[in-house]
Coordinates of C-alpha atoms in Angstrom, one line a residue:
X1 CA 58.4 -26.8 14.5
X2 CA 55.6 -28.4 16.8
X3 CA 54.0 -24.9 18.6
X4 CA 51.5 -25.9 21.5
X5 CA 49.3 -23.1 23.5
X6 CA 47.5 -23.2 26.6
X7 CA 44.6 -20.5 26.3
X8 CA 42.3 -20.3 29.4
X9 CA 39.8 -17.9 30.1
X10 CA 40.2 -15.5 33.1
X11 CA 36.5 -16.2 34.2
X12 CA 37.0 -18.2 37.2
X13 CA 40.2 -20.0 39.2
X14 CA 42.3 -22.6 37.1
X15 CA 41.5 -25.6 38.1
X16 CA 42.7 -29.1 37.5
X17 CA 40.8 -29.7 33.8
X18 CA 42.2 -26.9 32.8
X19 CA 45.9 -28.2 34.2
X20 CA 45.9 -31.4 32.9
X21 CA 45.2 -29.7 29.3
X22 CA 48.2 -27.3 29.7
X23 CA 50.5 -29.9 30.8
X24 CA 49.4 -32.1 28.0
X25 CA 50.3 -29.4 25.7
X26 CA 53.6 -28.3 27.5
X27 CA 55.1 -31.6 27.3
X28 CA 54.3 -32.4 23.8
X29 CA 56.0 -28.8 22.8
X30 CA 59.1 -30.2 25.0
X31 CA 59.2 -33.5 23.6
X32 CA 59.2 -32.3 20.1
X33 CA 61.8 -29.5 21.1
X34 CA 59.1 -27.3 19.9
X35 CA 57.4 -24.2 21.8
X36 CA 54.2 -23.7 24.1
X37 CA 52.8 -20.9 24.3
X38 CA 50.6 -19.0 27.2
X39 CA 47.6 -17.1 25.9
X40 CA 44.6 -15.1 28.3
X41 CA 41.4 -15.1 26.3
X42 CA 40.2 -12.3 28.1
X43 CA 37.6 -11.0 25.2
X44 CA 34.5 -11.8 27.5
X45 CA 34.9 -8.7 29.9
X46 CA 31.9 -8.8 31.4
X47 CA 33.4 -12.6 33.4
X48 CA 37.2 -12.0 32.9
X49 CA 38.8 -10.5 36.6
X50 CA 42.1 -9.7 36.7
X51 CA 41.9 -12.0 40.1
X52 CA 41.6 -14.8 37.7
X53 CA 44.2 -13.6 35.6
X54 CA 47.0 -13.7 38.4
X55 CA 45.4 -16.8 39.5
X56 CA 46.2 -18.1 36.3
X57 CA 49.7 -16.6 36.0
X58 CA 50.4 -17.9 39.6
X59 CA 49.2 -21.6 39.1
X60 CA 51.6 -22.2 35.9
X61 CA 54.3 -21.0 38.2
X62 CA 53.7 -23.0 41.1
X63 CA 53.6 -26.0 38.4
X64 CA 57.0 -24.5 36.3
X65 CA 54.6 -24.8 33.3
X66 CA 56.7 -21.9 32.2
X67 CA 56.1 -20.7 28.2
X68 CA 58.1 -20.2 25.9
X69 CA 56.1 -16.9 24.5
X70 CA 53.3 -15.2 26.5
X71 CA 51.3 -14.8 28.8
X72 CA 49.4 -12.8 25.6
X73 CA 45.6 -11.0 26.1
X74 CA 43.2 -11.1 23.6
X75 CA 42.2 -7.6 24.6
X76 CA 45.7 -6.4 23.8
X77 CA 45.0 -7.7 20.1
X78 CA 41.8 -6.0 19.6
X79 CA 43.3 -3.6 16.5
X80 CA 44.3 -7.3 15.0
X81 CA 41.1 -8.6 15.0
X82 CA 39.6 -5.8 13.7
X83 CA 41.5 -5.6 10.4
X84 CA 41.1 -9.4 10.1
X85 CA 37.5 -8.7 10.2
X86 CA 37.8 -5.9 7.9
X87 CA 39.3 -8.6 5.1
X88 CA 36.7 -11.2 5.6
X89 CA 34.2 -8.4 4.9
X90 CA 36.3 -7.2 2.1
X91 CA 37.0 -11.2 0.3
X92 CA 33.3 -12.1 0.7
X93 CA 33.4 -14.2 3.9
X94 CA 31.7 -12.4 6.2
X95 CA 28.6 -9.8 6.4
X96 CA 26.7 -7.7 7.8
X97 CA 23.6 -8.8 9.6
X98 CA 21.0 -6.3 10.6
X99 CA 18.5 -8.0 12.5
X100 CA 17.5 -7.3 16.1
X101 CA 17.6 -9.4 19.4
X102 CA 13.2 -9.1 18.9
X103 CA 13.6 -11.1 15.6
X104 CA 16.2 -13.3 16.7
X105 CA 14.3 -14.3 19.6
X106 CA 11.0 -14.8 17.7
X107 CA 12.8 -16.8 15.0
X108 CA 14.1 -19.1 17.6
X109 CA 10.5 -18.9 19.3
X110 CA 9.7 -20.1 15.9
X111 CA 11.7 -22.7 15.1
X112 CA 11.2 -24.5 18.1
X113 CA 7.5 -24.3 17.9
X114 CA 7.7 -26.9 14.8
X115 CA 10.8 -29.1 16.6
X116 CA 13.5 -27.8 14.4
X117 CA 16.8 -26.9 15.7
X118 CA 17.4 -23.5 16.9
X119 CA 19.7 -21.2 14.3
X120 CA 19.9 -18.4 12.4
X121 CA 18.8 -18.6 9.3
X122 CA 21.0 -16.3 6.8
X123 CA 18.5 -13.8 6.1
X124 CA 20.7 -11.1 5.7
X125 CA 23.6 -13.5 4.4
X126 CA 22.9 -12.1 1.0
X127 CA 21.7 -8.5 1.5
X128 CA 24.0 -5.6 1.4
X129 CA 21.7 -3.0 2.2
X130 CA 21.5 -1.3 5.6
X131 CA 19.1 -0.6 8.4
X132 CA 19.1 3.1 9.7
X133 CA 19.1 3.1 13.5
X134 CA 20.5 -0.6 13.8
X135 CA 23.9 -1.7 15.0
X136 CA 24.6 -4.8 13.0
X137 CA 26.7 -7.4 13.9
X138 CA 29.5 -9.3 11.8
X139 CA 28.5 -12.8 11.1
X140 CA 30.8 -15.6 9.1
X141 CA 29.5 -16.9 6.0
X142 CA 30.1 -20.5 6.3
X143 CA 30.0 -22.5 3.3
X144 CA 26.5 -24.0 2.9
X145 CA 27.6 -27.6 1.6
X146 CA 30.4 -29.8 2.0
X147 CA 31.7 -31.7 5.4
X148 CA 34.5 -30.6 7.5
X149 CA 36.7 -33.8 8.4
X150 CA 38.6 -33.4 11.9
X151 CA 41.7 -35.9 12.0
X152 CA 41.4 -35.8 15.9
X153 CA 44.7 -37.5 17.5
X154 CA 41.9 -38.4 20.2
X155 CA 38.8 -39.0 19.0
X156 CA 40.0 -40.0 15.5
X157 CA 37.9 -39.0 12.4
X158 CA 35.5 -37.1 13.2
X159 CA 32.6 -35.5 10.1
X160 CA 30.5 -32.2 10.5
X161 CA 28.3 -31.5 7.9
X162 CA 28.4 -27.6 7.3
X163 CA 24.5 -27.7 6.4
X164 CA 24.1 -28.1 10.1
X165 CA 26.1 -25.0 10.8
X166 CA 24.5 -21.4 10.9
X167 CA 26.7 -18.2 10.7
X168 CA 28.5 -17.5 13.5
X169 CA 28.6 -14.2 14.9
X170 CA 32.6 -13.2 15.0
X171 CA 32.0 -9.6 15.7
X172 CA 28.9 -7.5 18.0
X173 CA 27.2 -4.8 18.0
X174 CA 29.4 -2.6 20.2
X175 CA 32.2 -3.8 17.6
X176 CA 33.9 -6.5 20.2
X177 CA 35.4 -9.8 18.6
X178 CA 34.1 -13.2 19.5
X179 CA 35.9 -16.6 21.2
X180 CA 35.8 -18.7 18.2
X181 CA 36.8 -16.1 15.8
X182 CA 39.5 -14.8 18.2
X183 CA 41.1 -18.0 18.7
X184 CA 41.4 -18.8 14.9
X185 CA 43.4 -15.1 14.6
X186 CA 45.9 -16.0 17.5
X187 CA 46.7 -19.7 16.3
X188 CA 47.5 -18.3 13.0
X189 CA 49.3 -15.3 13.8
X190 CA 51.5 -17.2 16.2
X191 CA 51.8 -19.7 13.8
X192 CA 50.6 -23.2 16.7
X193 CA 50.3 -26.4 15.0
X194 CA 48.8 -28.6 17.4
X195 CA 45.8 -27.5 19.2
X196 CA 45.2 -29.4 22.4
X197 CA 42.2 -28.9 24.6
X198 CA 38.9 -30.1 25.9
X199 CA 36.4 -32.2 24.2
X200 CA 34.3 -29.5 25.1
X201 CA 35.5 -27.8 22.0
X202 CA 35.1 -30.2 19.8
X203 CA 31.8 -29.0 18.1
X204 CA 33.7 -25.4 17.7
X205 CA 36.6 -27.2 15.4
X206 CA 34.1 -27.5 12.1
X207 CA 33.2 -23.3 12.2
X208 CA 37.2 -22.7 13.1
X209 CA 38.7 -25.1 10.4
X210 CA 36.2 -23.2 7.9
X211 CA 37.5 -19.7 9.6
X212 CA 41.0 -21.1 9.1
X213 CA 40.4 -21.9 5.1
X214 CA 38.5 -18.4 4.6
X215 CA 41.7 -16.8 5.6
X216 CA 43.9 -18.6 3.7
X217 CA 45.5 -20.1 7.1
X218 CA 47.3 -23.7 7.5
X219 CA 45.0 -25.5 9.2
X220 CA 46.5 -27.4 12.8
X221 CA 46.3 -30.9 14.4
X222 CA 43.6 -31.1 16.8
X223 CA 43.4 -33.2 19.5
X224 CA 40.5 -33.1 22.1
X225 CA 41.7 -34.8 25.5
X226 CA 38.2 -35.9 27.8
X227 CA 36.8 -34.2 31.0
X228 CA 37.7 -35.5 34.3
X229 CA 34.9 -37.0 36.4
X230 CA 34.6 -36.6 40.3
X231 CA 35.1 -40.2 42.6
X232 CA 31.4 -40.4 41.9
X233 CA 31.1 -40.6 38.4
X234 CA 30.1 -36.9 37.8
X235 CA 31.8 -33.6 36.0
X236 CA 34.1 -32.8 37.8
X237 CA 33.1 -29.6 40.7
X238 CA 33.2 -27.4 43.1
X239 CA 31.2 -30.2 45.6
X240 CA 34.2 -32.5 44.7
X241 CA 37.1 -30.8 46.2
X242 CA 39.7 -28.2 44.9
X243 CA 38.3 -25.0 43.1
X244 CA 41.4 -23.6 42.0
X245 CA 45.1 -25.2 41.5
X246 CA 46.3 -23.2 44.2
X247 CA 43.9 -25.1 46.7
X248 CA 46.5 -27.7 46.7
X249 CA 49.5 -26.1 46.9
X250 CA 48.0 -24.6 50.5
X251 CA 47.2 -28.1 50.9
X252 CA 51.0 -29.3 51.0
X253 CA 51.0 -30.9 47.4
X254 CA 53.9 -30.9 45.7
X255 CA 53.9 -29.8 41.9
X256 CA 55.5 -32.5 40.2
X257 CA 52.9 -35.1 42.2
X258 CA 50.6 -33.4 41.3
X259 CA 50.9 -33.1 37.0
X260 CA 52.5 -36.8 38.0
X261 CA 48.8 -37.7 38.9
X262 CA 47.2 -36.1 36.0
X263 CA 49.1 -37.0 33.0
X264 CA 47.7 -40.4 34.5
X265 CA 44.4 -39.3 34.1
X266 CA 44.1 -41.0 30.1
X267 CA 47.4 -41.8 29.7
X268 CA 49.9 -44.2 30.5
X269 CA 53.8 -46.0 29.8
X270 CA 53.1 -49.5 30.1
X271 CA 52.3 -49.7 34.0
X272 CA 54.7 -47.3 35.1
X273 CA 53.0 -45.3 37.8
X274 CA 55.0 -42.5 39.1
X275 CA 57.1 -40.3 36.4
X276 CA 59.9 -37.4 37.1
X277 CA 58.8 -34.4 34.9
X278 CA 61.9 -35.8 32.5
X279 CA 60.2 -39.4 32.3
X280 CA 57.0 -37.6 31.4
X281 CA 58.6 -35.1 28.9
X282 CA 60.1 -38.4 27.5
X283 CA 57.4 -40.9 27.1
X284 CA 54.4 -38.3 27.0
X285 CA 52.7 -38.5 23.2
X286 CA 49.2 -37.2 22.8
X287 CA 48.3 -39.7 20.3
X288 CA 48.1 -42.4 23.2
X289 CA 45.5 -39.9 25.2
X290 CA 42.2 -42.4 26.0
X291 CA 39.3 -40.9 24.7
X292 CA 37.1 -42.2 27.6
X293 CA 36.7 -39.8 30.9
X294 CA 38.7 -40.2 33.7
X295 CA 38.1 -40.5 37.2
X296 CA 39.9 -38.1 40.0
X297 CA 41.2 -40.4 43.1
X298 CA 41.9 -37.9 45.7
X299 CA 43.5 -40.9 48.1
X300 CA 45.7 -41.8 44.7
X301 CA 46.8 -38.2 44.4
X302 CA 47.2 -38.1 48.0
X303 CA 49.6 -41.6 47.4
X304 CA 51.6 -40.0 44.7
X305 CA 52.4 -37.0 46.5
X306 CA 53.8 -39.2 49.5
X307 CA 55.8 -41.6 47.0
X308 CA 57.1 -37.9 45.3
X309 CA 57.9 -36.5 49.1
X310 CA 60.1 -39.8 49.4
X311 CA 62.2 -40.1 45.9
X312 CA 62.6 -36.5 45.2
X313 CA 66.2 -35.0 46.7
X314 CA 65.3 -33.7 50.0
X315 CA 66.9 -29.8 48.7
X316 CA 64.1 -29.9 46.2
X317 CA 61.3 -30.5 48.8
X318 CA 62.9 -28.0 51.5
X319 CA 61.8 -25.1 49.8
X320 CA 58.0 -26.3 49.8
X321 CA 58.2 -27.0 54.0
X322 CA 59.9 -23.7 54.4
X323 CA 56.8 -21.8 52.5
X324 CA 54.6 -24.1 55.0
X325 CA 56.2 -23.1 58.2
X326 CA 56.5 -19.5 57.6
X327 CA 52.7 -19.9 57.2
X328 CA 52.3 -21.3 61.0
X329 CA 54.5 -18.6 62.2
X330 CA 58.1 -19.9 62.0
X331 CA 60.1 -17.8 60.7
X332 CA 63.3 -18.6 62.2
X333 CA 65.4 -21.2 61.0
X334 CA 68.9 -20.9 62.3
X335 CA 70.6 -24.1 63.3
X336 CA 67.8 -26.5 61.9
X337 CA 68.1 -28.3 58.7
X338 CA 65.2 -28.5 56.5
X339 CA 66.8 -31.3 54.2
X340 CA 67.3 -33.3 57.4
X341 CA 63.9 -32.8 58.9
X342 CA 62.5 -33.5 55.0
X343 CA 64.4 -37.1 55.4
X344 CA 63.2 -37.6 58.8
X345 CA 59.5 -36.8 58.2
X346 CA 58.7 -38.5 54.6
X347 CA 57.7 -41.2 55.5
X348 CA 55.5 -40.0 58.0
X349 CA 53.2 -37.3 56.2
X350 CA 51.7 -37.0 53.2
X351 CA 51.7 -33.6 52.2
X352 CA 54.1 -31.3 52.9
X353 CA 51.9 -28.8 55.4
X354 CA 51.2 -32.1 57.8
X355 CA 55.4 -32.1 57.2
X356 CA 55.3 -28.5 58.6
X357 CA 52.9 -28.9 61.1
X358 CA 54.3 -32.1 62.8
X359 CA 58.1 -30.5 63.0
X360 CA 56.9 -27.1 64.8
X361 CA 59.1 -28.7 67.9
X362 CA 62.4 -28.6 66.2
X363 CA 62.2 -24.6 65.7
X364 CA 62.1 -22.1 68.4
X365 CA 63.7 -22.4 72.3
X366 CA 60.3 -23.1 73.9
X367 CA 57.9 -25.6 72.9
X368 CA 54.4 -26.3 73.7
X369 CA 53.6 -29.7 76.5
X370 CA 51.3 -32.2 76.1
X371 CA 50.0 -32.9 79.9
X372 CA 48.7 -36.2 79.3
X373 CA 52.3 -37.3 77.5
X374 CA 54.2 -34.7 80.6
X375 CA 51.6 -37.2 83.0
X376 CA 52.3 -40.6 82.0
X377 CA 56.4 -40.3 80.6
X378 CA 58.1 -37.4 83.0
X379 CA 57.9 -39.4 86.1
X380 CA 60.5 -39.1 89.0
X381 CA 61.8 -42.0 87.8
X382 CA 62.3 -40.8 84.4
X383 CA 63.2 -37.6 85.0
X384 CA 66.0 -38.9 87.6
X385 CA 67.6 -41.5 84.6
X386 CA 66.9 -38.3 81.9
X387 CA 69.5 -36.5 84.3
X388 CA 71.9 -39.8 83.7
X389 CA 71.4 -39.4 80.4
X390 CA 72.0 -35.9 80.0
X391 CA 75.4 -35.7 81.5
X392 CA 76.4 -38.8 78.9
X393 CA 75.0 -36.0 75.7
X394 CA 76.6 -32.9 76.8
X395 CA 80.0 -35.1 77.1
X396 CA 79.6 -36.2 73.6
X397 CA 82.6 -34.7 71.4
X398 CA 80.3 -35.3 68.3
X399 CA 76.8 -34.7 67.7
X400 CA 75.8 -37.3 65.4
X401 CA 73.0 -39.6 65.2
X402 CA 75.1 -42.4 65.4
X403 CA 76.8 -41.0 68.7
X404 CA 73.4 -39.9 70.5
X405 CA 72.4 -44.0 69.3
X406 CA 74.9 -45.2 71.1
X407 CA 74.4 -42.9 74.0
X408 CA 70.9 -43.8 74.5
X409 CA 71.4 -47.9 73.9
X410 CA 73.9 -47.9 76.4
X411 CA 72.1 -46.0 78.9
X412 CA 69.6 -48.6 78.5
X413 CA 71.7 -51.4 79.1
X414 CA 73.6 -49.7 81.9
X415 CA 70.3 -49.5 83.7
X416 CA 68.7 -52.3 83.0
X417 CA 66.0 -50.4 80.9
X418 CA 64.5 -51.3 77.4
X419 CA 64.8 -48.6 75.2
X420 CA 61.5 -47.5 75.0
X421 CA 61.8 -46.4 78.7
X422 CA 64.7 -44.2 78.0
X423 CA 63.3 -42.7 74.6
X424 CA 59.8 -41.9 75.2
X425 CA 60.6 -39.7 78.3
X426 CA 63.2 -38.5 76.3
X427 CA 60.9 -37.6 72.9
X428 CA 58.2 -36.2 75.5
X429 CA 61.2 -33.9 77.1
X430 CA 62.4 -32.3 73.9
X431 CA 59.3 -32.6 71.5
X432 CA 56.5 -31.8 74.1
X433 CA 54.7 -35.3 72.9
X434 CA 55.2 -38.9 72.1
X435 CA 55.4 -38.8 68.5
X436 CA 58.3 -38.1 66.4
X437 CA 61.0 -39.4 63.7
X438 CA 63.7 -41.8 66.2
X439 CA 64.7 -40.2 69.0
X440 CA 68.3 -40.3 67.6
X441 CA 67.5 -38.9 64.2
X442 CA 65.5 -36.0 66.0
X443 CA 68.2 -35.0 68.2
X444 CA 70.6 -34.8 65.6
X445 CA 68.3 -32.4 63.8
X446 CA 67.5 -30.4 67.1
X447 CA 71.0 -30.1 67.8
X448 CA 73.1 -30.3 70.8
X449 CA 72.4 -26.6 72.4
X450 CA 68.4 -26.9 71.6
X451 CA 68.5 -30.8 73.2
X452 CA 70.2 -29.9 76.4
X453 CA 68.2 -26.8 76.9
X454 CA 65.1 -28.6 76.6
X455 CA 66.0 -31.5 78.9
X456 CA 67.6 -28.8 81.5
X457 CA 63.8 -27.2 81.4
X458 CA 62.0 -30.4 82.1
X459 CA 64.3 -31.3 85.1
X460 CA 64.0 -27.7 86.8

């Protein structure tokens, strides 16, 4: 069975690299009915907040990205690591290495003094003798010849020669395991098969595949998906928009636009653009990732999200605008229906908090007047045909858009008056400005007690 983990580190806000890598490996688990896995490698405490850990935690459930096992911490594991430790001391695979930061730093000092690349040089690879008044750390003993072959399902074959690795420390002084000798204990203890993440791990693989075959472990697929570059070419940064995930749900994004957009981002079905989350679980294979970077479009992602806002069934955006009005201080939705308002509005906005923000008028029994639109639409004149016109609502037996249509057309006729001169006075009355869906469709959604009571205020 195909097992998949995401495994960020709780050292800043999850942001969209680390996104499009979790999606990548959640819907490869779910199109081979396998499982994918949530893992916080937390073993760097002097960087890891538990801020960043709930940011984390609440970013995968905005997105549903839900796992199958986890979330797991590495610091929960630490007895684990230990014994694991203990047996590559015990088999012959790791040491101990006495030498101090002074003689590490004059070694590098050294080494780059006659152009040679910076490493440790195994000096106490082959000692087992002690230093008194030392703490030594734990370092890997990583086989001097051979090559290490990665079969990358992105980058293809890719050949380390292990005469260019040194011996990785998997263990300090204060006892505390390393990343790269964690993460080979958790994907073999929780048994993942495919490993899916940045190219920025790329040159870890070789020392992990060795860690793997010291221990006796099944060695999995590795495939190394490429960074994202800002609009301008760059790595992708703080100066080009969104730190953390949640940055654009407060901005009104829906989820499934957004892992829409970046499963885009070095993949593609033919030249199919926009995907359900069931289309991408479908078609998604790892093996057809692009190697090359890829660019972030915010005016693409901003596209997306509209064409989502429009497709998706309204009762599966209306729980997005009602987050987004509660947060500009409606609270009170009695008689207004958010599915309507969601059909009315889609077309209009882009995200769902300019939704939100442009359909404050429906909600409350007093609105807010623009003087300029009060100026130039609530005349005498109009005000004295809005009277015509409101005695022809309340006598409607239904309140339907198709009624308040007909209502306001043949008002129009009646008096000799294009429509716009009956519904712009009319918008201004009951929305306090010029803009809004049809005047029919946003009477229907006002309703017929928040309509009259509106126009009754602008005539007295």
């Amino acid at each position: 069975m195909v097992v998949t983990r995401f495994a960020p580190s709780p050292t800043g806000m999850l942001h969209i690299g680390g996104v499009r890598t979790a999606l990548f490996s959640w819907l490869y688990a779910k199109r081979m009915k396998g499982k994918f896995i949530l893992r916080i490698e937390d073993t760097d405490r002097e960087r890891s907040t538990d801020a960043a850990v709930e940011a984390i935690l609440k970013g995968m459930e905005w997105l549903s990205l839900t796992p199958d096992q986890g979330p797991f911490s590495q610091t929960a594991r630490f007895p684990r690591y230990r014994e694991v430790i203990e047996q590559l001391l015990s088999s012959g695979h790791a040491y101990r290495c006495y030498c101090t930061k002074t003689e590490l730093d004059q070694l590098r000092a050294h080494q780059i003094a006659r152009k040679q690349k910076p490493r440790y040089d195994g000096r106490w690879r082959d000692r087992t003798d002690a230093r008194p008044g030392v703490e030594p750390v734990v370092r890997f003993r990583n086989p001097p010849e051979g090559e290490i072959i990665v079969d990358d399902l992105v980058h293809g074959r890719v050949v380390f020669n292990n005469s260019e690795l040194d011996d990785l420390v998997i263990a300090r002084v204060d006892g505390t395991p390393t990343y790269n000798f964690c993460v080979v204990v958790d994907d073999m203890d929780m048994g993942v098969t495919h490993v899916i993440r940045g190219d920025d791990h790329l040159n870890n693989t070789p020392r992990q595949i060795n860690m793997f075959a010291a221990l006796g472990a099944k060695i999995p697929v590795f495939a190394h998906v490429p960074m994202i570059l800002g609009p301008d070419g760059a790595k992708l940064s703080k100066r080009h928009g969104a730190v953390s995930v949640l940055q654009y749900e407060e901005e009104g994004y829906l989820p499934d636009a957004l892992l829409n957009y970046l499963v885009r981002l070095g993949w593609s079905h033919g030249d199919q653009e926009i995907f359900t989350r069931d289309e991408m679980i479908e078609f998604f294979d790892v093996a057809n990732v692009n190697k090359a970077a890829s660019a972030f479009n915010p005016d693409k992602l901003l596209w997306l999200n509209q064409q989502h806002m429009i497709r998706a069934e309204p009762s599966l955006v209306a729980p997005f605008l009602q987050q987004h009005l509660l947060r500009i201080g409606i609270a009170d939705f009695a008689g207004v229906s958010l599915e309507k308002i969601v059909v009315a509005q889609r077309e209009r906005c882009k995200t769902v908090r300019d939704m939100a923000s442009a359909s404050r008028f429906f909600f409350g029994s007093t609105i807010e007047m623009d003087p300029k639109a009060v100026e130039k639409h609530l005349t005498e004149g109009a005000l004295t045909t809005m009277a015509n016109l409101s005695s022809r609502l309340e006598a409607l037996s239904e309140w339907t858009i198709e009624s308040i249509h007909s209502v306001v057309t043949a008002t129009a006729t009646e008096l000799g008056l294009s429509l716009g001169k009956i519904a712009q006075p009319l918008r201004v009355a009951v929305t306090g400005s010029t803009v809004s869906p049809p005047i029919d469709q946003t009477l229907a959604i006002l309703g017929r007690e928040r309509t009259l009571a509106r126009i009754h205020t602008v005539l007295t």
